[in-house]
mmCIF file of C-alpha atoms and ligand atoms in Angstrom:
data_model
loop_
_atom_site.group_PDB
_atom_site.id
_atom_site.type_symbol
_atom_site.label_atom_id
_atom_site.label_comp_id
_atom_site.label_asym_id
_atom_site.label_seq_id
_atom_site.Cartn_x
_atom_site.Cartn_y
_atom_site.Cartn_z
ATOM 1 C CA UNK A 1 -73.727 -17.082 -37.314
ATOM 2 C CA UNK A 2 -73.275 -18.526 -33.792
ATOM 3 C CA UNK A 3 -75.947 -21.179 -33.309
ATOM 4 C CA UNK A 4 -77.546 -21.006 -29.889
ATOM 5 C CA UNK A 5 -79.390 -24.166 -28.894
ATOM 6 C CA UNK A 6 -82.398 -24.515 -26.601
ATOM 7 C CA UNK A 7 -80.110 -25.747 -23.808
ATOM 8 C CA UNK A 8 -77.823 -22.710 -24.098
ATOM 9 C CA UNK A 9 -80.871 -20.408 -24.151
ATOM 10 C CA UNK A 10 -82.248 -21.953 -20.964
ATOM 11 C CA UNK A 11 -78.853 -21.773 -19.205
ATOM 12 C CA UNK A 12 -78.538 -18.095 -20.187
ATOM 13 C CA UNK A 13 -82.095 -17.388 -18.979
ATOM 14 C CA UNK A 14 -81.115 -18.887 -15.628
ATOM 15 C CA UNK A 15 -77.732 -17.088 -15.472
ATOM 16 C CA UNK A 16 -79.028 -13.652 -16.532
ATOM 17 C CA UNK A 17 -82.631 -13.645 -15.325
ATOM 18 C CA UNK A 18 -82.848 -16.421 -12.739
ATOM 19 C CA UNK A 19 -86.136 -17.519 -14.273
ATOM 20 C CA UNK A 20 -85.268 -21.141 -15.057
ATOM 21 C CA UNK A 21 -84.492 -23.556 -12.232
ATOM 22 C CA UNK A 22 -82.535 -26.726 -13.040
ATOM 23 C CA UNK A 23 -85.767 -28.738 -12.701
ATOM 24 C CA UNK A 24 -87.696 -26.412 -15.028
ATOM 25 C CA UNK A 25 -84.847 -26.561 -17.535
ATOM 26 C CA UNK A 26 -84.978 -30.357 -17.441
ATOM 27 C CA UNK A 27 -88.770 -30.278 -17.877
ATOM 28 C CA UNK A 28 -88.581 -28.014 -20.934
ATOM 29 C CA UNK A 29 -85.743 -29.998 -22.511
ATOM 30 C CA UNK A 30 -87.634 -33.278 -21.975
ATOM 31 C CA UNK A 31 -90.831 -31.862 -23.502
ATOM 32 C CA UNK A 32 -88.809 -30.434 -26.416
ATOM 33 C CA UNK A 33 -87.196 -33.840 -26.975
ATOM 34 C CA UNK A 34 -90.647 -35.467 -26.974
ATOM 35 C CA UNK A 35 -91.784 -32.926 -29.577
ATOM 36 C CA UNK A 36 -88.875 -34.022 -31.784
ATOM 37 C CA UNK A 37 -90.157 -37.615 -31.559
ATOM 38 C CA UNK A 38 -93.711 -36.506 -32.370
ATOM 39 C CA UNK A 39 -92.445 -34.415 -35.292
ATOM 40 C CA UNK A 40 -90.613 -37.447 -36.605
ATOM 41 C CA UNK A 41 -93.725 -39.637 -36.307
ATOM 42 C CA UNK A 42 -95.916 -36.991 -37.968
ATOM 43 C CA UNK A 43 -93.484 -36.571 -40.869
ATOM 44 C CA UNK A 44 -93.829 -40.253 -41.804
ATOM 45 C CA UNK A 45 -97.581 -39.876 -42.457
ATOM 46 C CA UNK A 46 -99.103 -42.809 -44.313
ATOM 47 C CA UNK A 47 -95.789 -44.668 -44.482
ATOM 48 C CA UNK A 48 -96.185 -46.078 -40.968
ATOM 49 C CA UNK A 49 -99.941 -46.607 -40.648
ATOM 50 C CA UNK A 50 -100.321 -43.866 -38.012
ATOM 51 C CA UNK A 51 -103.025 -41.894 -39.826
ATOM 52 C CA UNK A 52 -106.727 -42.269 -39.200
ATOM 53 C CA UNK A 53 -108.804 -42.822 -36.085
ATOM 54 C CA UNK A 54 -107.707 -44.763 -33.048
ATOM 55 C CA UNK A 55 -111.213 -46.192 -32.562
ATOM 56 C CA UNK A 56 -111.618 -44.473 -29.165
ATOM 57 C CA UNK A 57 -112.997 -41.156 -27.890
ATOM 58 C CA UNK A 58 -111.328 -38.672 -25.555
ATOM 59 C CA UNK A 59 -112.905 -37.152 -22.478
ATOM 60 C CA UNK A 60 -114.455 -34.488 -24.694
ATOM 61 C CA UNK A 61 -116.294 -37.246 -26.581
ATOM 62 C CA UNK A 62 -114.208 -36.520 -29.676
ATOM 63 C CA UNK A 63 -112.866 -39.368 -31.836
ATOM 64 C CA UNK A 64 -109.155 -39.776 -31.113
ATOM 65 C CA UNK A 65 -106.724 -39.985 -33.993
ATOM 66 C CA UNK A 66 -103.956 -42.565 -33.720
ATOM 67 C CA UNK A 67 -101.460 -39.700 -33.527
ATOM 68 C CA UNK A 68 -103.399 -38.132 -30.619
ATOM 69 C CA UNK A 69 -102.860 -41.304 -28.606
ATOM 70 C CA UNK A 70 -99.257 -41.808 -29.751
ATOM 71 C CA UNK A 71 -98.325 -38.200 -28.958
ATOM 72 C CA UNK A 72 -99.878 -38.451 -25.512
ATOM 73 C CA UNK A 73 -97.953 -41.632 -24.751
ATOM 74 C CA UNK A 74 -94.678 -40.136 -26.010
ATOM 75 C CA UNK A 75 -95.084 -37.167 -23.659
ATOM 76 C CA UNK A 76 -96.083 -39.309 -20.664
ATOM 77 C CA UNK A 77 -93.184 -41.730 -21.086
ATOM 78 C CA UNK A 78 -90.700 -38.899 -21.660
ATOM 79 C CA UNK A 79 -91.723 -36.994 -18.536
ATOM 80 C CA UNK A 80 -92.669 -39.453 -15.840
ATOM 81 C CA UNK A 81 -89.150 -40.643 -14.808
ATOM 82 C CA UNK A 82 -87.227 -37.335 -14.553
ATOM 83 C CA UNK A 83 -88.197 -36.290 -11.013
ATOM 84 C CA UNK A 84 -89.322 -32.828 -12.150
ATOM 85 C CA UNK A 85 -93.078 -33.427 -12.153
ATOM 86 C CA UNK A 86 -95.754 -33.884 -9.489
ATOM 87 C CA UNK A 87 -98.308 -34.943 -12.148
ATOM 88 C CA UNK A 88 -99.430 -34.406 -15.759
ATOM 89 C CA UNK A 89 -102.785 -33.568 -17.347
ATOM 90 C CA UNK A 90 -103.735 -33.894 -20.989
ATOM 91 C CA UNK A 91 -106.627 -33.322 -23.370
ATOM 92 C CA UNK A 92 -106.467 -37.061 -24.024
ATOM 93 C CA UNK A 93 -106.904 -38.185 -20.395
ATOM 94 C CA UNK A 94 -109.944 -37.603 -18.167
ATOM 95 C CA UNK A 95 -107.898 -37.480 -14.960
ATOM 96 C CA UNK A 96 -104.354 -36.313 -14.163
ATOM 97 C CA UNK A 97 -101.589 -38.860 -14.719
ATOM 98 C CA UNK A 98 -99.810 -39.579 -11.447
ATOM 99 C CA UNK A 99 -96.047 -40.198 -11.378
ATOM 100 C CA UNK A 100 -95.461 -43.954 -10.797
ATOM 101 C CA UNK A 101 -94.154 -44.730 -7.288
ATOM 102 C CA UNK A 102 -90.879 -46.060 -8.705
ATOM 103 C CA UNK A 103 -89.966 -42.545 -9.860
ATOM 104 C CA UNK A 104 -89.211 -39.401 -7.787
ATOM 105 C CA UNK A 105 -91.673 -36.542 -7.874
ATOM 106 C CA UNK A 106 -90.913 -32.865 -8.484
ATOM 107 C CA UNK A 107 -92.613 -29.522 -7.956
ATOM 108 C CA UNK A 108 -94.130 -28.919 -11.395
ATOM 109 C CA UNK A 109 -97.451 -29.741 -13.033
ATOM 110 C CA UNK A 110 -97.413 -30.254 -16.818
ATOM 111 C CA UNK A 111 -100.561 -29.739 -18.891
ATOM 112 C CA UNK A 112 -100.700 -30.505 -22.589
ATOM 113 C CA UNK A 113 -102.624 -30.801 -25.781
ATOM 114 C CA UNK A 114 -100.405 -33.521 -27.225
ATOM 115 C CA UNK A 115 -101.594 -33.047 -30.776
ATOM 116 C CA UNK A 116 -103.523 -29.876 -31.559
ATOM 117 C CA UNK A 117 -105.326 -29.711 -34.894
ATOM 118 C CA UNK A 118 -106.141 -33.430 -35.120
ATOM 119 C CA UNK A 119 -108.713 -32.821 -37.840
ATOM 120 C CA UNK A 120 -105.808 -31.723 -40.051
ATOM 121 C CA UNK A 121 -103.607 -34.803 -39.573
ATOM 122 C CA UNK A 122 -105.060 -36.867 -42.427
ATOM 123 C CA UNK A 123 -105.021 -33.934 -44.871
ATOM 124 C CA UNK A 124 -101.361 -33.032 -44.266
ATOM 125 C CA UNK A 125 -101.922 -29.574 -42.769
ATOM 126 C CA UNK A 126 -99.721 -28.199 -39.949
ATOM 127 C CA UNK A 127 -100.497 -29.529 -36.466
ATOM 128 C CA UNK A 128 -98.684 -29.189 -33.160
ATOM 129 C CA UNK A 129 -98.217 -29.762 -29.451
ATOM 130 C CA UNK A 130 -99.140 -27.212 -26.766
ATOM 131 C CA UNK A 131 -97.878 -27.291 -23.166
ATOM 132 C CA UNK A 132 -98.260 -25.310 -19.968
ATOM 133 C CA UNK A 133 -96.288 -25.512 -16.703
ATOM 134 C CA UNK A 134 -97.615 -24.716 -13.216
ATOM 135 C CA UNK A 135 -96.141 -25.236 -9.760
ATOM 136 C CA UNK A 136 -97.822 -27.859 -7.598
ATOM 137 C CA UNK A 137 -98.986 -26.217 -4.364
ATOM 138 C CA UNK A 138 -96.824 -27.249 -1.373
ATOM 139 C CA UNK A 139 -97.882 -30.404 0.442
ATOM 140 C CA UNK A 140 -100.837 -30.967 -1.890
ATOM 141 C CA UNK A 141 -101.778 -34.266 -3.525
ATOM 142 C CA UNK A 142 -101.455 -33.528 -7.250
ATOM 143 C CA UNK A 143 -105.095 -34.307 -8.043
ATOM 144 C CA UNK A 144 -107.352 -32.306 -10.357
ATOM 145 C CA UNK A 145 -107.801 -29.567 -7.763
ATOM 146 C CA UNK A 146 -104.032 -28.856 -7.725
ATOM 147 C CA UNK A 147 -104.216 -28.009 -11.443
ATOM 148 C CA UNK A 148 -107.084 -25.522 -11.108
ATOM 149 C CA UNK A 149 -104.927 -22.383 -11.053
ATOM 150 C CA UNK A 150 -105.429 -19.259 -13.200
ATOM 151 C CA UNK A 151 -103.161 -18.925 -16.224
ATOM 152 C CA UNK A 152 -101.308 -16.066 -14.527
ATOM 153 C CA UNK A 153 -99.665 -18.743 -12.333
ATOM 154 C CA UNK A 154 -97.936 -20.437 -15.285
ATOM 155 C CA UNK A 155 -94.138 -20.521 -15.003
ATOM 156 C CA UNK A 156 -93.635 -21.527 -18.629
ATOM 157 C CA UNK A 157 -95.666 -22.176 -21.781
ATOM 158 C CA UNK A 158 -94.844 -23.306 -25.289
ATOM 159 C CA UNK A 159 -95.936 -25.022 -28.417
ATOM 160 C CA UNK A 160 -94.424 -26.896 -31.333
ATOM 161 C CA UNK A 161 -95.680 -26.523 -34.913
ATOM 162 C CA UNK A 162 -95.092 -29.531 -37.189
ATOM 163 C CA UNK A 163 -95.171 -27.637 -40.481
ATOM 164 C CA UNK A 164 -92.836 -27.143 -43.460
ATOM 165 C CA UNK A 165 -90.239 -26.733 -40.700
ATOM 166 C CA UNK A 166 -90.686 -27.834 -37.104
ATOM 167 C CA UNK A 167 -90.669 -24.851 -34.763
ATOM 168 C CA UNK A 168 -90.777 -24.595 -30.968
ATOM 169 C CA UNK A 169 -92.116 -21.384 -29.404
ATOM 170 C CA UNK A 170 -91.310 -20.881 -25.707
ATOM 171 C CA UNK A 171 -91.759 -18.391 -22.893
ATOM 172 C CA UNK A 172 -90.440 -18.704 -19.341
ATOM 173 C CA UNK A 173 -91.884 -15.301 -18.447
ATOM 174 C CA UNK A 174 -89.102 -13.237 -19.988
ATOM 175 C CA UNK A 175 -90.297 -12.658 -23.560
ATOM 176 C CA UNK A 176 -90.925 -15.225 -26.313
ATOM 177 C CA UNK A 177 -88.298 -17.139 -28.292
ATOM 178 C CA UNK A 178 -88.579 -19.374 -31.377
ATOM 179 C CA UNK A 179 -86.422 -22.403 -32.169
ATOM 180 C CA UNK A 180 -86.184 -24.341 -35.434
ATOM 181 C CA UNK A 181 -85.455 -28.076 -35.402
ATOM 182 C CA UNK A 182 -82.221 -28.970 -37.180
ATOM 183 C CA UNK A 183 -83.057 -32.553 -38.070
ATOM 184 C CA UNK A 184 -79.484 -33.431 -39.049
ATOM 185 C CA UNK A 185 -78.138 -32.512 -35.598
ATOM 186 C CA UNK A 186 -81.382 -33.167 -33.708
ATOM 187 C CA UNK A 187 -80.990 -29.721 -32.101
ATOM 188 C CA UNK A 188 -83.489 -26.946 -31.456
ATOM 189 C CA UNK A 189 -81.646 -23.874 -32.819
ATOM 190 C CA UNK A 190 -82.606 -20.366 -31.648
ATOM 191 C CA UNK A 191 -83.919 -18.612 -34.773
ATOM 192 C CA UNK A 192 -86.195 -15.934 -33.225
ATOM 193 C CA UNK A 193 -84.626 -14.539 -30.002
ATOM 194 C CA UNK A 194 -87.411 -12.058 -29.230
ATOM 195 C CA UNK A 195 -90.803 -12.502 -30.913
ATOM 196 C CA UNK A 196 -93.055 -9.413 -30.790
ATOM 197 C CA UNK A 197 -96.600 -9.098 -32.174
ATOM 198 C CA UNK A 198 -97.400 -5.853 -34.067
ATOM 199 C CA UNK A 199 -100.038 -3.896 -32.108
ATOM 200 C CA UNK A 200 -102.202 -3.425 -35.219
ATOM 201 C CA UNK A 201 -103.231 -5.808 -37.974
ATOM 202 C CA UNK A 202 -105.287 -6.233 -41.138
ATOM 203 C CA UNK A 203 -105.769 -9.989 -40.851
ATOM 204 C CA UNK A 204 -108.391 -11.914 -38.857
ATOM 205 C CA UNK A 205 -108.773 -15.618 -38.171
ATOM 206 C CA UNK A 206 -112.179 -17.092 -37.366
ATOM 207 C CA UNK A 207 -114.285 -20.046 -38.537
ATOM 208 C CA UNK A 208 -116.843 -18.125 -40.628
ATOM 209 C CA UNK A 209 -119.190 -21.127 -40.795
ATOM 210 C CA UNK A 210 -120.240 -20.298 -37.216
ATOM 211 C CA UNK A 211 -121.479 -16.798 -38.149
ATOM 212 C CA UNK A 212 -125.136 -17.581 -37.498
ATOM 213 C CA UNK A 213 -124.212 -18.511 -33.903
ATOM 214 C CA UNK A 214 -122.106 -15.456 -33.068
ATOM 215 C CA UNK A 215 -122.958 -12.731 -30.570
ATOM 216 C CA UNK A 216 -123.603 -9.172 -31.752
ATOM 217 C CA UNK A 217 -120.106 -7.815 -30.896
ATOM 218 C CA UNK A 218 -118.407 -10.506 -33.007
ATOM 219 C CA UNK A 219 -120.798 -9.962 -35.924
ATOM 220 C CA UNK A 220 -120.179 -6.206 -35.662
ATOM 221 C CA UNK A 221 -116.389 -6.606 -35.708
ATOM 222 C CA UNK A 222 -116.233 -9.127 -38.564
ATOM 223 C CA UNK A 223 -118.671 -7.115 -40.670
ATOM 224 C CA UNK A 224 -116.449 -4.048 -40.120
ATOM 225 C CA UNK A 225 -113.422 -6.054 -41.283
ATOM 226 C CA UNK A 226 -115.345 -7.235 -44.365
ATOM 227 C CA UNK A 227 -116.414 -3.639 -45.126
ATOM 228 C CA UNK A 228 -112.705 -2.890 -45.637
ATOM 229 C CA UNK A 229 -111.597 0.566 -46.785
ATOM 230 C CA UNK A 230 -115.209 1.700 -47.201
ATOM 231 C CA UNK A 231 -116.089 0.747 -43.621
ATOM 232 C CA UNK A 232 -115.365 2.201 -40.155
ATOM 233 C CA UNK A 233 -111.963 0.491 -39.879
ATOM 234 C CA UNK A 234 -110.791 2.246 -43.048
ATOM 235 C CA UNK A 235 -108.633 -0.605 -44.365
ATOM 236 C CA UNK A 236 -109.053 -3.881 -46.214
ATOM 237 C CA UNK A 237 -108.648 -7.045 -44.114
ATOM 238 C CA UNK A 238 -107.387 -10.468 -45.134
ATOM 239 C CA UNK A 239 -108.697 -13.710 -43.597
ATOM 240 C CA UNK A 240 -106.928 -16.922 -42.593
ATOM 241 C CA UNK A 241 -108.270 -20.033 -40.794
ATOM 242 C CA UNK A 242 -105.995 -23.091 -40.557
ATOM 243 C CA UNK A 243 -108.099 -24.864 -37.879
ATOM 244 C CA UNK A 244 -104.881 -25.718 -36.033
ATOM 245 C CA UNK A 245 -104.534 -23.165 -33.261
ATOM 246 C CA UNK A 246 -100.743 -23.674 -33.226
ATOM 247 C CA UNK A 247 -100.491 -22.649 -36.894
ATOM 248 C CA UNK A 248 -102.813 -19.647 -36.582
ATOM 249 C CA UNK A 249 -101.065 -18.413 -33.430
ATOM 250 C CA UNK A 250 -97.593 -18.869 -34.937
ATOM 251 C CA UNK A 251 -98.662 -16.776 -37.947
ATOM 252 C CA UNK A 252 -99.934 -14.066 -35.595
ATOM 253 C CA UNK A 253 -96.651 -14.135 -33.642
ATOM 254 C CA UNK A 254 -94.834 -13.792 -36.978
ATOM 255 C CA UNK A 255 -96.823 -10.978 -38.651
ATOM 256 C CA UNK A 256 -99.672 -9.904 -36.363
ATOM 257 C CA UNK A 257 -103.371 -10.692 -36.592
ATOM 258 C CA UNK A 258 -106.355 -11.535 -34.441
ATOM 259 C CA UNK A 259 -107.525 -15.098 -33.707
ATOM 260 C CA UNK A 260 -111.075 -15.650 -32.480
ATOM 261 C CA UNK A 261 -112.964 -18.691 -31.291
ATOM 262 C CA UNK A 262 -115.607 -16.887 -29.225
ATOM 263 C CA UNK A 263 -118.353 -18.368 -27.102
ATOM 264 C CA UNK A 264 -121.449 -18.555 -29.300
ATOM 265 C CA UNK A 265 -124.920 -20.124 -29.451
ATOM 266 C CA UNK A 266 -123.372 -23.491 -30.429
ATOM 267 C CA UNK A 267 -120.260 -23.351 -28.225
ATOM 268 C CA UNK A 268 -121.812 -21.881 -25.075
ATOM 269 C CA UNK A 269 -118.602 -22.285 -23.006
ATOM 270 C CA UNK A 270 -116.406 -21.751 -26.057
ATOM 271 C CA UNK A 271 -114.686 -24.514 -28.039
ATOM 272 C CA UNK A 272 -111.056 -24.229 -26.962
ATOM 273 C CA UNK A 273 -109.842 -25.669 -23.645
ATOM 274 C CA UNK A 274 -108.717 -23.213 -21.028
ATOM 275 C CA UNK A 275 -105.970 -25.145 -19.228
ATOM 276 C CA UNK A 276 -103.908 -26.533 -22.118
ATOM 277 C CA UNK A 277 -104.830 -24.414 -25.143
ATOM 278 C CA UNK A 278 -106.021 -20.926 -24.154
ATOM 279 C CA UNK A 279 -103.820 -20.376 -21.085
ATOM 280 C CA UNK A 280 -100.453 -21.300 -22.648
ATOM 281 C CA UNK A 281 -101.277 -19.385 -25.826
ATOM 282 C CA UNK A 282 -102.439 -16.386 -23.791
ATOM 283 C CA UNK A 283 -99.188 -16.312 -21.804
ATOM 284 C CA UNK A 284 -97.151 -16.501 -25.002
ATOM 285 C CA UNK A 285 -99.199 -13.817 -26.770
ATOM 286 C CA UNK A 286 -99.016 -11.434 -23.787
ATOM 287 C CA UNK A 287 -95.287 -12.039 -23.394
ATOM 288 C CA UNK A 288 -94.946 -11.091 -27.093
ATOM 289 C CA UNK A 289 -96.785 -7.785 -26.470
ATOM 290 C CA UNK A 290 -100.234 -8.938 -27.585
ATOM 291 C CA UNK A 291 -103.490 -9.424 -25.668
ATOM 292 C CA UNK A 292 -105.790 -12.376 -24.930
ATOM 293 C CA UNK A 293 -109.332 -12.196 -23.540
ATOM 294 C CA UNK A 294 -112.480 -14.325 -23.493
ATOM 295 C CA UNK A 295 -114.398 -11.307 -24.797
ATOM 296 C CA UNK A 296 -114.782 -9.611 -21.446
ATOM 297 C CA UNK A 297 -111.965 -10.860 -19.197
ATOM 298 C CA UNK A 298 -108.201 -11.421 -19.537
ATOM 299 C CA UNK A 299 -107.832 -15.169 -20.151
ATOM 300 C CA UNK A 300 -104.963 -15.445 -17.667
ATOM 301 C CA UNK A 301 -107.282 -14.161 -14.917
ATOM 302 C CA UNK A 302 -109.973 -16.820 -15.439
ATOM 303 C CA UNK A 303 -110.251 -19.011 -12.334
ATOM 304 C CA UNK A 304 -110.734 -22.588 -13.592
ATOM 305 C CA UNK A 305 -113.354 -24.866 -12.008
ATOM 306 C CA UNK A 306 -112.855 -27.981 -14.191
ATOM 307 C CA UNK A 307 -109.718 -29.469 -15.743
ATOM 308 C CA UNK A 308 -111.212 -29.711 -19.249
ATOM 309 C CA UNK A 309 -113.336 -26.603 -19.218
ATOM 310 C CA UNK A 310 -113.633 -24.573 -22.382
ATOM 311 C CA UNK A 311 -113.372 -20.813 -22.863
ATOM 312 C CA UNK A 312 -113.970 -18.198 -25.557
ATOM 313 C CA UNK A 313 -110.712 -16.957 -27.079
ATOM 314 C CA UNK A 314 -109.870 -13.614 -28.699
ATOM 315 C CA UNK A 315 -106.108 -13.085 -28.952
ATOM 316 C CA UNK A 316 -103.402 -11.393 -31.008
ATOM 317 C CA UNK A 317 -102.528 -7.800 -31.919
ATOM 318 C CA UNK A 318 -103.242 -5.753 -28.818
ATOM 319 C CA UNK A 319 -105.167 -2.864 -30.402
ATOM 320 C CA UNK A 320 -107.433 -5.218 -32.350
ATOM 321 C CA UNK A 321 -108.190 -7.429 -29.323
ATOM 322 C CA UNK A 322 -108.974 -4.318 -27.268
ATOM 323 C CA UNK A 323 -111.371 -3.160 -29.977
ATOM 324 C CA UNK A 324 -113.325 -6.441 -29.953
ATOM 325 C CA UNK A 325 -113.277 -6.629 -26.149
ATOM 326 C CA UNK A 326 -114.571 -3.046 -26.096
ATOM 327 C CA UNK A 327 -117.506 -4.063 -28.315
ATOM 328 C CA UNK A 328 -118.369 -6.819 -25.821
ATOM 329 C CA UNK A 329 -118.273 -4.383 -22.919
ATOM 330 C CA UNK A 330 -120.399 -1.904 -24.859
ATOM 331 C CA UNK A 331 -122.931 -4.753 -25.262
HETATM 332 P P1 AFP B 1 -108.909 -30.554 -33.178
HETATM 333 O O1 AFP B 1 -107.628 -30.822 -32.427
HETATM 334 O O2 AFP B 1 -110.077 -31.367 -32.698
HETATM 335 O O3 AFP B 1 -108.734 -30.561 -34.664
HETATM 336 O O4 AFP B 1 -109.320 -29.065 -32.790
HETATM 337 C C1 AFP B 1 -108.372 -28.058 -33.079
HETATM 338 C C2 AFP B 1 -108.827 -26.844 -32.310
HETATM 339 O O5 AFP B 1 -108.909 -27.153 -30.958
HETATM 340 C C3 AFP B 1 -107.890 -25.667 -32.538
HETATM 341 O O6 AFP B 1 -106.581 -26.053 -32.772
HETATM 342 C C4 AFP B 1 -108.491 -24.969 -33.744
HETATM 343 O O7 AFP B 1 -108.246 -23.584 -33.755
HETATM 344 C C5 AFP B 1 -109.980 -25.256 -33.595
HETATM 345 O O8 AFP B 1 -110.093 -26.433 -32.784
HETATM 346 C C6 AFP B 1 -110.621 -25.517 -34.927
HETATM 347 O O9 AFP B 1 -112.000 -25.666 -34.687
HETATM 348 P P2 AFP B 1 -112.968 -25.835 -35.960
HETATM 349 O O10 AFP B 1 -112.645 -27.200 -36.517
HETATM 350 O O11 AFP B 1 -114.355 -25.739 -35.359
HETATM 351 O O12 AFP B 1 -112.670 -24.735 -36.923
#
């Protein structure tokens, strides 16, 4: 079988669809190369003393894992010299990272969750890296305000999953493709040219321990799933919760499903971050034929007001997401 690499895919996207400028191609290839380095570091686990806490907190007040900090640094160092970026923002940094004066600046803004699923690092469960690409408004200093664009303005989004195999999922606005890392060659090989999410599902993903905090529409939907064949949905549902969004979303891209981290009495804004978790995942899910809302509104339409703001997330198989969103609208 002819092996198409990430580079070939990006060149063909530019040639056939004109959706990937040379600068955007460089950006994606640099981020993908950084993900290879992170995958390599993750795979060494306890052998290199990189597990455990870094002894610092991030802007969210959450204890940083050593790999959170390492992954952030790998991505900053990989991206700051190339001339494709105006600035970068990360879950691990309170303010945007400006491009040092010694390097040229470009037109793109990169946002990232360098290591998603940190609570799973020390127990050897799949984790990943999520990234989102925006254009920097013309003639604007790339400060926090420049980043505050709705997710519909993204020009690209992707994530890596460091699991049994290392996979990169990418959209540049023309469908969703999946690449598997060939560690012997160090190449990202196209293994899923066109990922599509089934419109229906019988599998939900939610952290059930939050049930007492949920709103009525979420309780109604989950109870209907649990009622199975005997209930109003007329079929038995399975449940999965990895607690690494990258792993749950990749499963949904692979076989359908609905992922929910809704706003609730404990997470009044929601738990997941809009700019570098919900928005990139929402673009990918929509590009794969699924849907993504915060319960009442399309996530990609949410106008951000803060770089690290959180949002409720309901995404996956279109018909299922529309059902839950309908329950919210019905009140
Ligand atoms: P961490 O990166 O702090 O582990 O959070 C991961 C995450 O943002 C997302 O990847 C998971 O879906 C969600 O949080 C898990 O949250 P719970 O630990 O509350 O289940």
